PDB file of C-alpha atoms in Angstrom:
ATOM      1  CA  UNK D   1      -2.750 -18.794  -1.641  1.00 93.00           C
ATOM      2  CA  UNK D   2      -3.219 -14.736  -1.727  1.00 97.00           C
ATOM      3  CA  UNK D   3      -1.143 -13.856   1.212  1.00 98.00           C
ATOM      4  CA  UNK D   4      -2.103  -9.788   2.242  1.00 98.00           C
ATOM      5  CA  UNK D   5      -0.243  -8.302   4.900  1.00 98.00           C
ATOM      6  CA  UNK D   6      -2.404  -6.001   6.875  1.00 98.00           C
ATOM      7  CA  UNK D   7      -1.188  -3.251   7.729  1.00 98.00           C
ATOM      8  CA  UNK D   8       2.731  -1.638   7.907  1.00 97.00           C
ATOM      9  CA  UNK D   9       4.124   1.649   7.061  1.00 97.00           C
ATOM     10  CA  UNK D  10       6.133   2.905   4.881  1.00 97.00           C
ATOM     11  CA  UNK D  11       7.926   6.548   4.718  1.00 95.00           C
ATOM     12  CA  UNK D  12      10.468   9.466   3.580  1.00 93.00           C
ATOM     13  CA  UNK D  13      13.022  11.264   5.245  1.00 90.00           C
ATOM     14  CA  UNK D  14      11.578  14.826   6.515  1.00 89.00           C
ATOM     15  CA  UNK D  15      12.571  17.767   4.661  1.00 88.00           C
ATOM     16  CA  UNK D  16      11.579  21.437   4.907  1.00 86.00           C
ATOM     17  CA  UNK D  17       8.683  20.994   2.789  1.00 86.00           C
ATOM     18  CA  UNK D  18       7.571  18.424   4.690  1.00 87.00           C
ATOM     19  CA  UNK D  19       8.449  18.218   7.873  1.00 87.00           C
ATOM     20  CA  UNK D  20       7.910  15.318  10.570  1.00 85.00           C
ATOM     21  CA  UNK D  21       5.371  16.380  13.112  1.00 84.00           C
ATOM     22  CA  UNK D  22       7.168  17.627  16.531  1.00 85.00           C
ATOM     23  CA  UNK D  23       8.436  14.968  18.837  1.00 80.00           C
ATOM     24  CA  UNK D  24       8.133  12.061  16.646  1.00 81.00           C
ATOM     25  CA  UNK D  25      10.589   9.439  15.332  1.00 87.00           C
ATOM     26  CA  UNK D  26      10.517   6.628  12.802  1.00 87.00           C
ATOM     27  CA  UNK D  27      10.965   3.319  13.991  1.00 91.00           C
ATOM     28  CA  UNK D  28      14.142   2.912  12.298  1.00 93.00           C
ATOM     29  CA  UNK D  29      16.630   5.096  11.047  1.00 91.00           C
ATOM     30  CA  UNK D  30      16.333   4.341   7.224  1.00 94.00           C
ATOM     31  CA  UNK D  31      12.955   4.741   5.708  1.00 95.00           C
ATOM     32  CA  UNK D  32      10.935   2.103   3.714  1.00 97.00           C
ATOM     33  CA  UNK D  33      10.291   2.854   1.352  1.00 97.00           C
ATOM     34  CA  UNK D  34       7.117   1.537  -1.196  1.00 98.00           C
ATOM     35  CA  UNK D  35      10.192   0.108  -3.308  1.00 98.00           C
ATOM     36  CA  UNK D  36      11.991  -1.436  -0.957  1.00 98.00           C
ATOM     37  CA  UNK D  37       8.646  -2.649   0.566  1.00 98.00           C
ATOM     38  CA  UNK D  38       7.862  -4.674  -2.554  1.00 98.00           C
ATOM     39  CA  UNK D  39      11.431  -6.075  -3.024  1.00 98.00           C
ATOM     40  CA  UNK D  40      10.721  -7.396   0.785  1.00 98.00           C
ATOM     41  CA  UNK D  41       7.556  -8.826   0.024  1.00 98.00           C
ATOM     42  CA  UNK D  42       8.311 -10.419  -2.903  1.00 98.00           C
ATOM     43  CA  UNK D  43      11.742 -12.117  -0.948  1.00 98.00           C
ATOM     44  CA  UNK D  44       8.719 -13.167   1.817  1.00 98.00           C
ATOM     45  CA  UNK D  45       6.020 -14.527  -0.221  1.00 98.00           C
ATOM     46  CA  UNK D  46       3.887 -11.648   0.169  1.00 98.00           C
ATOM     47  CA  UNK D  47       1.747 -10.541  -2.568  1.00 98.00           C
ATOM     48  CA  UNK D  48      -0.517  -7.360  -1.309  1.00 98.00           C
ATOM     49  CA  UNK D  49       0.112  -4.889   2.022  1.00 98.00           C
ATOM     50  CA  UNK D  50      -2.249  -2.602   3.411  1.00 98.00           C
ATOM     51  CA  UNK D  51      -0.397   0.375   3.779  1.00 98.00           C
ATOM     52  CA  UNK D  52      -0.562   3.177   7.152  1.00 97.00           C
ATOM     53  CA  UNK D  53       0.253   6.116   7.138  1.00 95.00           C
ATOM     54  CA  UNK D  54       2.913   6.310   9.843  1.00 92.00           C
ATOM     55  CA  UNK D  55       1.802   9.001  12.923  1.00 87.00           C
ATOM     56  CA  UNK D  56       5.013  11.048  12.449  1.00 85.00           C
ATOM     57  CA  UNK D  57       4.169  12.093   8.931  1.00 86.00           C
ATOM     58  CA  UNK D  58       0.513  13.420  10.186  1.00 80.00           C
ATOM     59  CA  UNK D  59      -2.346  12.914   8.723  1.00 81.00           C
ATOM     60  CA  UNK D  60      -1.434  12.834   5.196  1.00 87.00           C
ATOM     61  CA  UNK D  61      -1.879   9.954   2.850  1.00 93.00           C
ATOM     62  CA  UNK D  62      -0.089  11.282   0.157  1.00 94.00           C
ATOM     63  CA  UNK D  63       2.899   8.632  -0.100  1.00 96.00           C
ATOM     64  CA  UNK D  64       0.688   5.713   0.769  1.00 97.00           C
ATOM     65  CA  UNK D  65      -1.785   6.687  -2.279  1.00 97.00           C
ATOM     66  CA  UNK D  66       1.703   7.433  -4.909  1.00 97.00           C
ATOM     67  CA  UNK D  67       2.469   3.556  -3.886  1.00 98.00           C
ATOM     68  CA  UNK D  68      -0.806   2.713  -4.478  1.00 98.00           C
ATOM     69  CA  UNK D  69      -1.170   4.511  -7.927  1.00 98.00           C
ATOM     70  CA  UNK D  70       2.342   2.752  -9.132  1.00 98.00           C
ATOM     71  CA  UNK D  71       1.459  -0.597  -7.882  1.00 98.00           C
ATOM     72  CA  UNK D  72      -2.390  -1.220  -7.642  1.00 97.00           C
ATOM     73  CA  UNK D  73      -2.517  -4.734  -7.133  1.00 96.00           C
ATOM     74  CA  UNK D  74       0.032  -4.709  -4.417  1.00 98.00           C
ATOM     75  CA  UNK D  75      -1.043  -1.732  -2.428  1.00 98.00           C
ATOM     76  CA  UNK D  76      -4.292  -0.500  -0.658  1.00 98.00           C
ATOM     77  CA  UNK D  77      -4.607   2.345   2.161  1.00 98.00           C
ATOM     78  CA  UNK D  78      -6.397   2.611   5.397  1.00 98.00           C
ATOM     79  CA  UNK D  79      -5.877   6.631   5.897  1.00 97.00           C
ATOM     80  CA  UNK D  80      -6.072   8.804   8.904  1.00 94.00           C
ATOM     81  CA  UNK D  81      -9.181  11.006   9.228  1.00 95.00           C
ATOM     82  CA  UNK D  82      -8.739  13.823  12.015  1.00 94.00           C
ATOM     83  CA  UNK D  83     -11.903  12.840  14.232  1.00 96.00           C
ATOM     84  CA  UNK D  84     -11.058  15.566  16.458  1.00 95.00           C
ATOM     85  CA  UNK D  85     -11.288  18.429  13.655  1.00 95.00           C
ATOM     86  CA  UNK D  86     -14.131  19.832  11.753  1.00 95.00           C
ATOM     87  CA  UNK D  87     -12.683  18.923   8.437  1.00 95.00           C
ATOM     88  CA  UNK D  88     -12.993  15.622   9.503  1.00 96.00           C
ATOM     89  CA  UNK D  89     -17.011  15.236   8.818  1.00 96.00           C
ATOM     90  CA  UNK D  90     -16.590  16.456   5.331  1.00 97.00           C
ATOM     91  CA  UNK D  91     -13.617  14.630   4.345  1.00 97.00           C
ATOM     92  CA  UNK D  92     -15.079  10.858   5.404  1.00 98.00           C
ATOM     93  CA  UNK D  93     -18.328  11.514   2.862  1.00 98.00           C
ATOM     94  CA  UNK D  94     -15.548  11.434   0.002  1.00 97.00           C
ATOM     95  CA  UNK D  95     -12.883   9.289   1.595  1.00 97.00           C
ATOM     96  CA  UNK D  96     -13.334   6.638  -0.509  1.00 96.00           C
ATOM     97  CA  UNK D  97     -13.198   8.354  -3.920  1.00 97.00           C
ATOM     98  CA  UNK D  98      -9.865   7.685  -3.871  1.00 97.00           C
ATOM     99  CA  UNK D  99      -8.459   5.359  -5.399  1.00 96.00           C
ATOM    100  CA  UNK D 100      -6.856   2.251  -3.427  1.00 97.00           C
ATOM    101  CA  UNK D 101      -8.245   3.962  -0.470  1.00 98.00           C
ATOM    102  CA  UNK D 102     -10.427   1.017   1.439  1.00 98.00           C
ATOM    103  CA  UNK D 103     -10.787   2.619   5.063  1.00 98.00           C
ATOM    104  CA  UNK D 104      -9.462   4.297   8.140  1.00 98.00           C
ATOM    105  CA  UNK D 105      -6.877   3.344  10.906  1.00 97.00           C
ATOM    106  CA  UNK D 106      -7.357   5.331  14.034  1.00 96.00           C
ATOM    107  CA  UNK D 107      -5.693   5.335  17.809  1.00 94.00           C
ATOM    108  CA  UNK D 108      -6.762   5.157  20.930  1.00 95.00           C
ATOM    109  CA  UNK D 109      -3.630   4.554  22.693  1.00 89.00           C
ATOM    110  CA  UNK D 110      -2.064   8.155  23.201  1.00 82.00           C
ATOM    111  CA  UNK D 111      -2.260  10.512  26.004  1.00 84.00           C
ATOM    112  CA  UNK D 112      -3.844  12.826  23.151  1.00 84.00           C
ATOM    113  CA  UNK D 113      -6.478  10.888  21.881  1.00 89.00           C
ATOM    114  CA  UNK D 114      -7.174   7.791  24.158  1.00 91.00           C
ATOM    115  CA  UNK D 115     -10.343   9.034  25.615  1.00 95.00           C
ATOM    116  CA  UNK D 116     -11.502  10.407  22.340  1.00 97.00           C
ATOM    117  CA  UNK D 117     -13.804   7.027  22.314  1.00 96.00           C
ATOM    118  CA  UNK D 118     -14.867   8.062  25.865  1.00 95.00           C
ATOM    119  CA  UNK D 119     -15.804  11.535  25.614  1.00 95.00           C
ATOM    120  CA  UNK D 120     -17.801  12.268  22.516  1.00 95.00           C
ATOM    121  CA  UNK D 121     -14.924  13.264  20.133  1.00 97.00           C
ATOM    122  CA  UNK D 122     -15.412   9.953  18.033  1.00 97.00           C
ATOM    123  CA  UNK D 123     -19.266   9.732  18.067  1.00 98.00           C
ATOM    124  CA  UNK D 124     -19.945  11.597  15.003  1.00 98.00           C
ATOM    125  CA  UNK D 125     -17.563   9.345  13.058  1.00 98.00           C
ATOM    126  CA  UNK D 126     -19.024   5.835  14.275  1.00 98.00           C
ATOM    127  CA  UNK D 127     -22.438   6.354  12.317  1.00 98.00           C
ATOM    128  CA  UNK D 128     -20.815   8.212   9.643  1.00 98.00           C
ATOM    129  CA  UNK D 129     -18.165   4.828   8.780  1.00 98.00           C
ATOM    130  CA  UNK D 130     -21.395   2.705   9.186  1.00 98.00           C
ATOM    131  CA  UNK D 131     -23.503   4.714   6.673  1.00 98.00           C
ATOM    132  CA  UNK D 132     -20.961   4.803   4.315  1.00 98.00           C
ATOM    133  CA  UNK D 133     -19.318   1.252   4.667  1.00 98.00           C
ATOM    134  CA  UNK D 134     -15.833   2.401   5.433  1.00 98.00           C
ATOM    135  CA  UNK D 135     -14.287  -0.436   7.614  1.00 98.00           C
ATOM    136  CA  UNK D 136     -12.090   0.977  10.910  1.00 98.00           C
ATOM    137  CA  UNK D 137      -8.353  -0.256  11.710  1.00 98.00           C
ATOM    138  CA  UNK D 138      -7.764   1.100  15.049  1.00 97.00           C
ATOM    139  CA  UNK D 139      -5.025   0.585  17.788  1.00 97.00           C
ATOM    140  CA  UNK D 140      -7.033   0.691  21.487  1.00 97.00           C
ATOM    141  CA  UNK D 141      -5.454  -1.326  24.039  1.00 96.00           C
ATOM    142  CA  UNK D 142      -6.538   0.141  26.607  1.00 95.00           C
ATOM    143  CA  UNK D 143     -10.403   1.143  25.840  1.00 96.00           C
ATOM    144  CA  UNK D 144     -11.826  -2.466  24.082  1.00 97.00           C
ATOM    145  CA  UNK D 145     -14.662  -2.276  26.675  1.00 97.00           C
ATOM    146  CA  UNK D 146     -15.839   1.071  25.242  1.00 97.00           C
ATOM    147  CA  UNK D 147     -14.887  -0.721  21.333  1.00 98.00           C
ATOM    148  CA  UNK D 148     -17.063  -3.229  22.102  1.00 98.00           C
ATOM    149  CA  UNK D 149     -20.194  -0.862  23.074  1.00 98.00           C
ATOM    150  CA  UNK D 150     -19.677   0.525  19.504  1.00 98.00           C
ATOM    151  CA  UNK D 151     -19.832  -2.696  18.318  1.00 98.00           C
ATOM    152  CA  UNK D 152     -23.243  -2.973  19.774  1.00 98.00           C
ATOM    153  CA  UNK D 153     -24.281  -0.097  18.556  1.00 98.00           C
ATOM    154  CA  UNK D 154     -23.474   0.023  15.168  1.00 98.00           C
ATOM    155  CA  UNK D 155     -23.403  -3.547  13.792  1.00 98.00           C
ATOM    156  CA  UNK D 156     -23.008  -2.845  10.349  1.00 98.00           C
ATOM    157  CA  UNK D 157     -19.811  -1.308  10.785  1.00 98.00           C
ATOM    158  CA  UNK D 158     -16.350  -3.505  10.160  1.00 98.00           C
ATOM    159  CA  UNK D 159     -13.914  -2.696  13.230  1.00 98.00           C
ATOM    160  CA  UNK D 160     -10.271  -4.463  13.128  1.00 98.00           C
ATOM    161  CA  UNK D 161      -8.490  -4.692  16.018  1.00 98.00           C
ATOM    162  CA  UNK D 162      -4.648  -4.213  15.872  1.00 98.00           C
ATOM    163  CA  UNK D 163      -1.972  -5.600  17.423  1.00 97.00           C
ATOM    164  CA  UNK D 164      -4.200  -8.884  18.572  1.00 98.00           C
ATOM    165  CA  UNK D 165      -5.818  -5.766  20.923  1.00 97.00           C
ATOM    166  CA  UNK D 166      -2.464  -6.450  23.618  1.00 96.00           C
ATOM    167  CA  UNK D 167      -0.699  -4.330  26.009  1.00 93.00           C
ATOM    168  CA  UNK D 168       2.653  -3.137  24.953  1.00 87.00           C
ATOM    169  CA  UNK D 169       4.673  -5.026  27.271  1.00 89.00           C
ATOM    170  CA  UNK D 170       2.457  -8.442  27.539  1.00 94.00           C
ATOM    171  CA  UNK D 171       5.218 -10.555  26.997  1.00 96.00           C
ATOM    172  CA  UNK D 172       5.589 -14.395  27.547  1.00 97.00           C
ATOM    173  CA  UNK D 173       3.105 -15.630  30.614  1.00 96.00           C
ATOM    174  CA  UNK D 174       1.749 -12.163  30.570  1.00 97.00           C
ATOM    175  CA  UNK D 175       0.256 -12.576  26.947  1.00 97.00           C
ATOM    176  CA  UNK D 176      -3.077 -13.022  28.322  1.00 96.00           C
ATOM    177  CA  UNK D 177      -5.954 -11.684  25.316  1.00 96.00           C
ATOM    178  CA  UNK D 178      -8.830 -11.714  27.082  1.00 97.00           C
ATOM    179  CA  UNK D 179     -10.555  -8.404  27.204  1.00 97.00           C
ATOM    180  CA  UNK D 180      -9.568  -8.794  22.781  1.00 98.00           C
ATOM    181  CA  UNK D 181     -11.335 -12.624  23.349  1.00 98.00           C
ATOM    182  CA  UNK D 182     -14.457 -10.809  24.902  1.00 98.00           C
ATOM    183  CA  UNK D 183     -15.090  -8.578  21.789  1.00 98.00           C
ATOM    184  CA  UNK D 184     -15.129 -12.239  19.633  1.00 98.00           C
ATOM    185  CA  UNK D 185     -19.144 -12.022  20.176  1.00 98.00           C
ATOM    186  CA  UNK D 186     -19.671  -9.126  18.063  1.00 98.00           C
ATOM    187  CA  UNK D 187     -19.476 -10.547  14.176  1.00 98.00           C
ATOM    188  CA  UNK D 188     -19.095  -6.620  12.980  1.00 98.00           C
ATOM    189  CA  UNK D 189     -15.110  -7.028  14.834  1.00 98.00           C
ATOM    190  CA  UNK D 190     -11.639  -8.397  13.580  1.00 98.00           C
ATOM    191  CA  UNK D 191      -8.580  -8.740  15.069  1.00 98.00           C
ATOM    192  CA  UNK D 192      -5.486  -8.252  13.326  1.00 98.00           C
ATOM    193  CA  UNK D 193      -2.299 -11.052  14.111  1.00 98.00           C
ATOM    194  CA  UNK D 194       0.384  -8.323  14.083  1.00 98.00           C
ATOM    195  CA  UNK D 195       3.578  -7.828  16.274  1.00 97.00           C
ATOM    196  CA  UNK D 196       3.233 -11.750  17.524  1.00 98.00           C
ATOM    197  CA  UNK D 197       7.465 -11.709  17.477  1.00 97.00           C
ATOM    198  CA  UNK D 198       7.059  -8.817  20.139  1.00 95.00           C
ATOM    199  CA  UNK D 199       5.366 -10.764  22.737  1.00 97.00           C
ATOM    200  CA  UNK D 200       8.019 -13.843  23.351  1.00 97.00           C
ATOM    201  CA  UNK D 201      11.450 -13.417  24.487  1.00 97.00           C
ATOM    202  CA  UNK D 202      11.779 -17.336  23.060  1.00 97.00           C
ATOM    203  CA  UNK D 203      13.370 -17.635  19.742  1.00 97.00           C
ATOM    204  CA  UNK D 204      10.988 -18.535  16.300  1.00 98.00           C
ATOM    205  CA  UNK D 205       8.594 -20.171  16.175  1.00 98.00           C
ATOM    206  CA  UNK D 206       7.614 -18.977  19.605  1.00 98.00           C
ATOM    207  CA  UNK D 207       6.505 -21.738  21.000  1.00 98.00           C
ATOM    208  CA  UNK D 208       5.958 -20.383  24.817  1.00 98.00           C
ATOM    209  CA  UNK D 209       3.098 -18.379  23.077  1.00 98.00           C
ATOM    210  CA  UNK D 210       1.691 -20.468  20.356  1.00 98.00           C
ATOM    211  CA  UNK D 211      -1.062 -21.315  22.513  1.00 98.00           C
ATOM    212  CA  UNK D 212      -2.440 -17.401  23.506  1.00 98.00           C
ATOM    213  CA  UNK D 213      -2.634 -16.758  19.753  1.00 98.00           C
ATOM    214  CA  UNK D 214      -4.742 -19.828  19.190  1.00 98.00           C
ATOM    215  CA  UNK D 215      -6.805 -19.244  21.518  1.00 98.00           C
ATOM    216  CA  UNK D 216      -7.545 -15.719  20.492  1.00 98.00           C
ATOM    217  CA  UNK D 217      -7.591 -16.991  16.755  1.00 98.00           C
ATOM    218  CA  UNK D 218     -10.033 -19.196  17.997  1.00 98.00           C
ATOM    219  CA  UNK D 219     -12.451 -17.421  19.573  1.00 98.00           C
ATOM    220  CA  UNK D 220     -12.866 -14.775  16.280  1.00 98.00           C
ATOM    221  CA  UNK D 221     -12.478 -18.026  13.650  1.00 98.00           C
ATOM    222  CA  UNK D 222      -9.817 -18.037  10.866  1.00 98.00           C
ATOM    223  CA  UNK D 223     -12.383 -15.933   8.666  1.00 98.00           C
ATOM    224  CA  UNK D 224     -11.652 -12.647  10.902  1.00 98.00           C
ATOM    225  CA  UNK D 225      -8.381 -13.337  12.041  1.00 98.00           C
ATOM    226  CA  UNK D 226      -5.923 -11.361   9.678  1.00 98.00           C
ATOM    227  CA  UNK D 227      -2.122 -12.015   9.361  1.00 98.00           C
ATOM    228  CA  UNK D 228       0.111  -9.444   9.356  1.00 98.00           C
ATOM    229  CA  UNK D 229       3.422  -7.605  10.639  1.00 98.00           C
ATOM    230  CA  UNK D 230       3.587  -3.849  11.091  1.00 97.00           C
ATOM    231  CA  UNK D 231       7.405  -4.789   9.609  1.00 97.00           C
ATOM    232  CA  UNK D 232       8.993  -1.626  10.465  1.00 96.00           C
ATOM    233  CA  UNK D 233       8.214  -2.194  14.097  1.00 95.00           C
ATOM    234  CA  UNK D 234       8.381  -5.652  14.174  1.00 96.00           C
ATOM    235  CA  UNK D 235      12.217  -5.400  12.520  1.00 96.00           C
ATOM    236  CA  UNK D 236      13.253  -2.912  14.720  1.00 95.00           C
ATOM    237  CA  UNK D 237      11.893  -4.754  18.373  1.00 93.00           C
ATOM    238  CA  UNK D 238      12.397  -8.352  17.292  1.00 95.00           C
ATOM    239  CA  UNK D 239      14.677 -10.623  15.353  1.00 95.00           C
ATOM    240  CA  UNK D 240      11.870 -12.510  13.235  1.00 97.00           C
ATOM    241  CA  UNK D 241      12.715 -11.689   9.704  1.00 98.00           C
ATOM    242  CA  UNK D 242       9.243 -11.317   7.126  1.00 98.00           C
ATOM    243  CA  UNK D 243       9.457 -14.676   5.387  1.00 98.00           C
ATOM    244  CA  UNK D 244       9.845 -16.211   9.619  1.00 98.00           C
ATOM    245  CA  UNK D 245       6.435 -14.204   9.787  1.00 98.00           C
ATOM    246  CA  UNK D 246       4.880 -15.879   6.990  1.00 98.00           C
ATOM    247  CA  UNK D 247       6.373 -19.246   7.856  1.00 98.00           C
ATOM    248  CA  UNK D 248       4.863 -19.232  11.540  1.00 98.00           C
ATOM    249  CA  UNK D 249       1.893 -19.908  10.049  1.00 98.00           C
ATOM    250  CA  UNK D 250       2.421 -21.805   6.941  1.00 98.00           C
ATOM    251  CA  UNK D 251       4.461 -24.155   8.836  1.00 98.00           C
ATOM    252  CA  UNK D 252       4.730 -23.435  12.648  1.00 98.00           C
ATOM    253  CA  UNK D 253       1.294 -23.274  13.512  1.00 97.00           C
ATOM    254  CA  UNK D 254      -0.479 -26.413  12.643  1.00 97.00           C
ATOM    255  CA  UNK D 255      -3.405 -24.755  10.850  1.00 98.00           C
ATOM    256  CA  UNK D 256      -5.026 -26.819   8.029  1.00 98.00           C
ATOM    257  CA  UNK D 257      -4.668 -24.657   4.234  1.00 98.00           C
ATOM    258  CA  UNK D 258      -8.233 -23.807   4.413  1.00 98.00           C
ATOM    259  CA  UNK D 259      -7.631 -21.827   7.586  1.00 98.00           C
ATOM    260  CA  UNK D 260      -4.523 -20.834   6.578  1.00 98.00           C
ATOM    261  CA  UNK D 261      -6.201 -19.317   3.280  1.00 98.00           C
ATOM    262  CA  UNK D 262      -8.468 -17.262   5.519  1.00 98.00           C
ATOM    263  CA  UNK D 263      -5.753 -16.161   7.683  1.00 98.00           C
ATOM    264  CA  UNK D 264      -3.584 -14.870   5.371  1.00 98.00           C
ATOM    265  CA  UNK D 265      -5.165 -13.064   3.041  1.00 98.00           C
ATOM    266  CA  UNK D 266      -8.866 -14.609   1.907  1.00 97.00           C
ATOM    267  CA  UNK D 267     -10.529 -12.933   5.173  1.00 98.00           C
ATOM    268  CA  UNK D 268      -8.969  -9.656   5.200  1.00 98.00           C
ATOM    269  CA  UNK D 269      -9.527  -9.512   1.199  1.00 98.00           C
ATOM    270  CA  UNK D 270     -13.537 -10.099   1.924  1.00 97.00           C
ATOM    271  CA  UNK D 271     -13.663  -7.608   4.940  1.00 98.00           C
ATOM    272  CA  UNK D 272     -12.273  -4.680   3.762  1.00 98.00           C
ATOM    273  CA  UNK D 273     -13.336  -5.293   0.823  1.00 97.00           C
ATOM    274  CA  UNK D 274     -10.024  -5.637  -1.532  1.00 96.00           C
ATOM    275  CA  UNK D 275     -11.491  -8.166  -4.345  1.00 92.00           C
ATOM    276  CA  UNK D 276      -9.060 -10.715  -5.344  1.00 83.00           C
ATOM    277  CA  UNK D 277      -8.488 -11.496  -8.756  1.00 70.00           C
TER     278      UNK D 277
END
């Protein structure tokens, strides 16, 4: 079973040359780096990793691409695109000349850029990803109304919602995924399983919340329901080591191999696409 973790960052330290942008911190104090990454997947079961660019290194894709370029069948990219900036419309017609890059991740959740989806700033680059088949991570918490009226409007394009599409701060009896749920009509949207150890205070396997990631599992089917971790986080906010991540599922969860297949790897592998071999 192909099991594709989808989406995590990894990082360097800042130097001179290249700085961290203003203001912004890893979250932890010793970077990840794509090395260290694979000796933690391969200790977890974990054969591929979509790679993000983390927000404190900018925009740039360059270190997700040099993992990529070393280790081809382990790493892929979804890149950040700078909706907000002209350059943006003429870097998404080549985006995906290069190679192991498969899409884009964008957010929605900063005081910056939440109403980006609201005001106009992103309309340009809805059509654009649809045209040119470039699926869209993106991390919106608090605008999946407006993600689901671009949905609507552009069915051909592949939207993945991270994060299960929660609240930072749902937690326990507050885990409640509905306004993610409603967006389960649209077949064009995804939601990714990631941070799940951040929303219990209850120790693994998590019991007190097995039953809110059902149901959202659910409602989008195994086929667009896509594993993953964002580790870096997910190590520094919670005690669930990698292989517990893997093992909720595999062996917590009660979900027949066929639907674990899908949720691990298969369904992520056919959205995006990244062929398996």
């Amino acid at each position: 079973m192909l099991i594709i973790d989808s989406g995590l960052h990894i990082w360097r330290a800042p130097t001179a040359e290249r700085p961290w942008m203003p203001g912004r911190t890893a979250h932890l104090p010793e970077p990840i780096s794509y090395e260290n990454l694979r000796e933690r997947m391969q200790d977890a079961g974990v054969d591929r990793a979509i790679l993000i660019p983390p927000s404190w290194e900018g925009d740039s894709s360059e270190y997700s691409l040099e993992a990529v370029a070393k280790y081809p069948n382990r790493f892929a990219v979804m890149g950040r695109i700078p909706i907000d900036k002209p350059e943006g419309r003429q870097m998404i017609e080549t985006w995906k000349d290069q190679p192991g890059m498969l899409g884009v991740r964008l957010t929605f959740h900063h005081a910056w850029d939440q109403d980006w989806i609201k005001n106009g700033v992103a309309d340009w680059f809805w059509p654009a990803a649809e045209r040119l088949k470039i699926p869209v991570m993106m991390n919106a918490p608090t605008v999946l109304p407006e993600v689901g009226q671009v949905a609507a409007r552009h069915p051909d394009l592949r939207i993945i919602i991270d994060h299960m599409g929660r609240l930072r701060g749902m937690k326990d009896q507050t885990l409640r995924p509905d306004k993610t749920i409603a967006l389960a009509k649209y077949p064009n949207v995804h939601v990714k399983l990631t941070l799940i150890s951040e929303c219990t205070s209850a120790e693994y396997p998590y019991k007190n919340i097995q039953p809110e990631v059902r149901r959202l599992i659910d409602a989008f089917s195994p086929r667009r329901s896509f594993w993953g971790t964002d580790l870096s986080v997910m190590l520094s906010r919670s005690t669930c080591t990698y292989r517990q991540a893997v093992t909720l599922f595999t062996e917590e969860m009660g979900y027949s191999k066929g639907d674990q297949e899908w949720i691990l790897g298969r369904g992520l592998a056919e959205c995006l696409p990244w062929p398996i071999k």
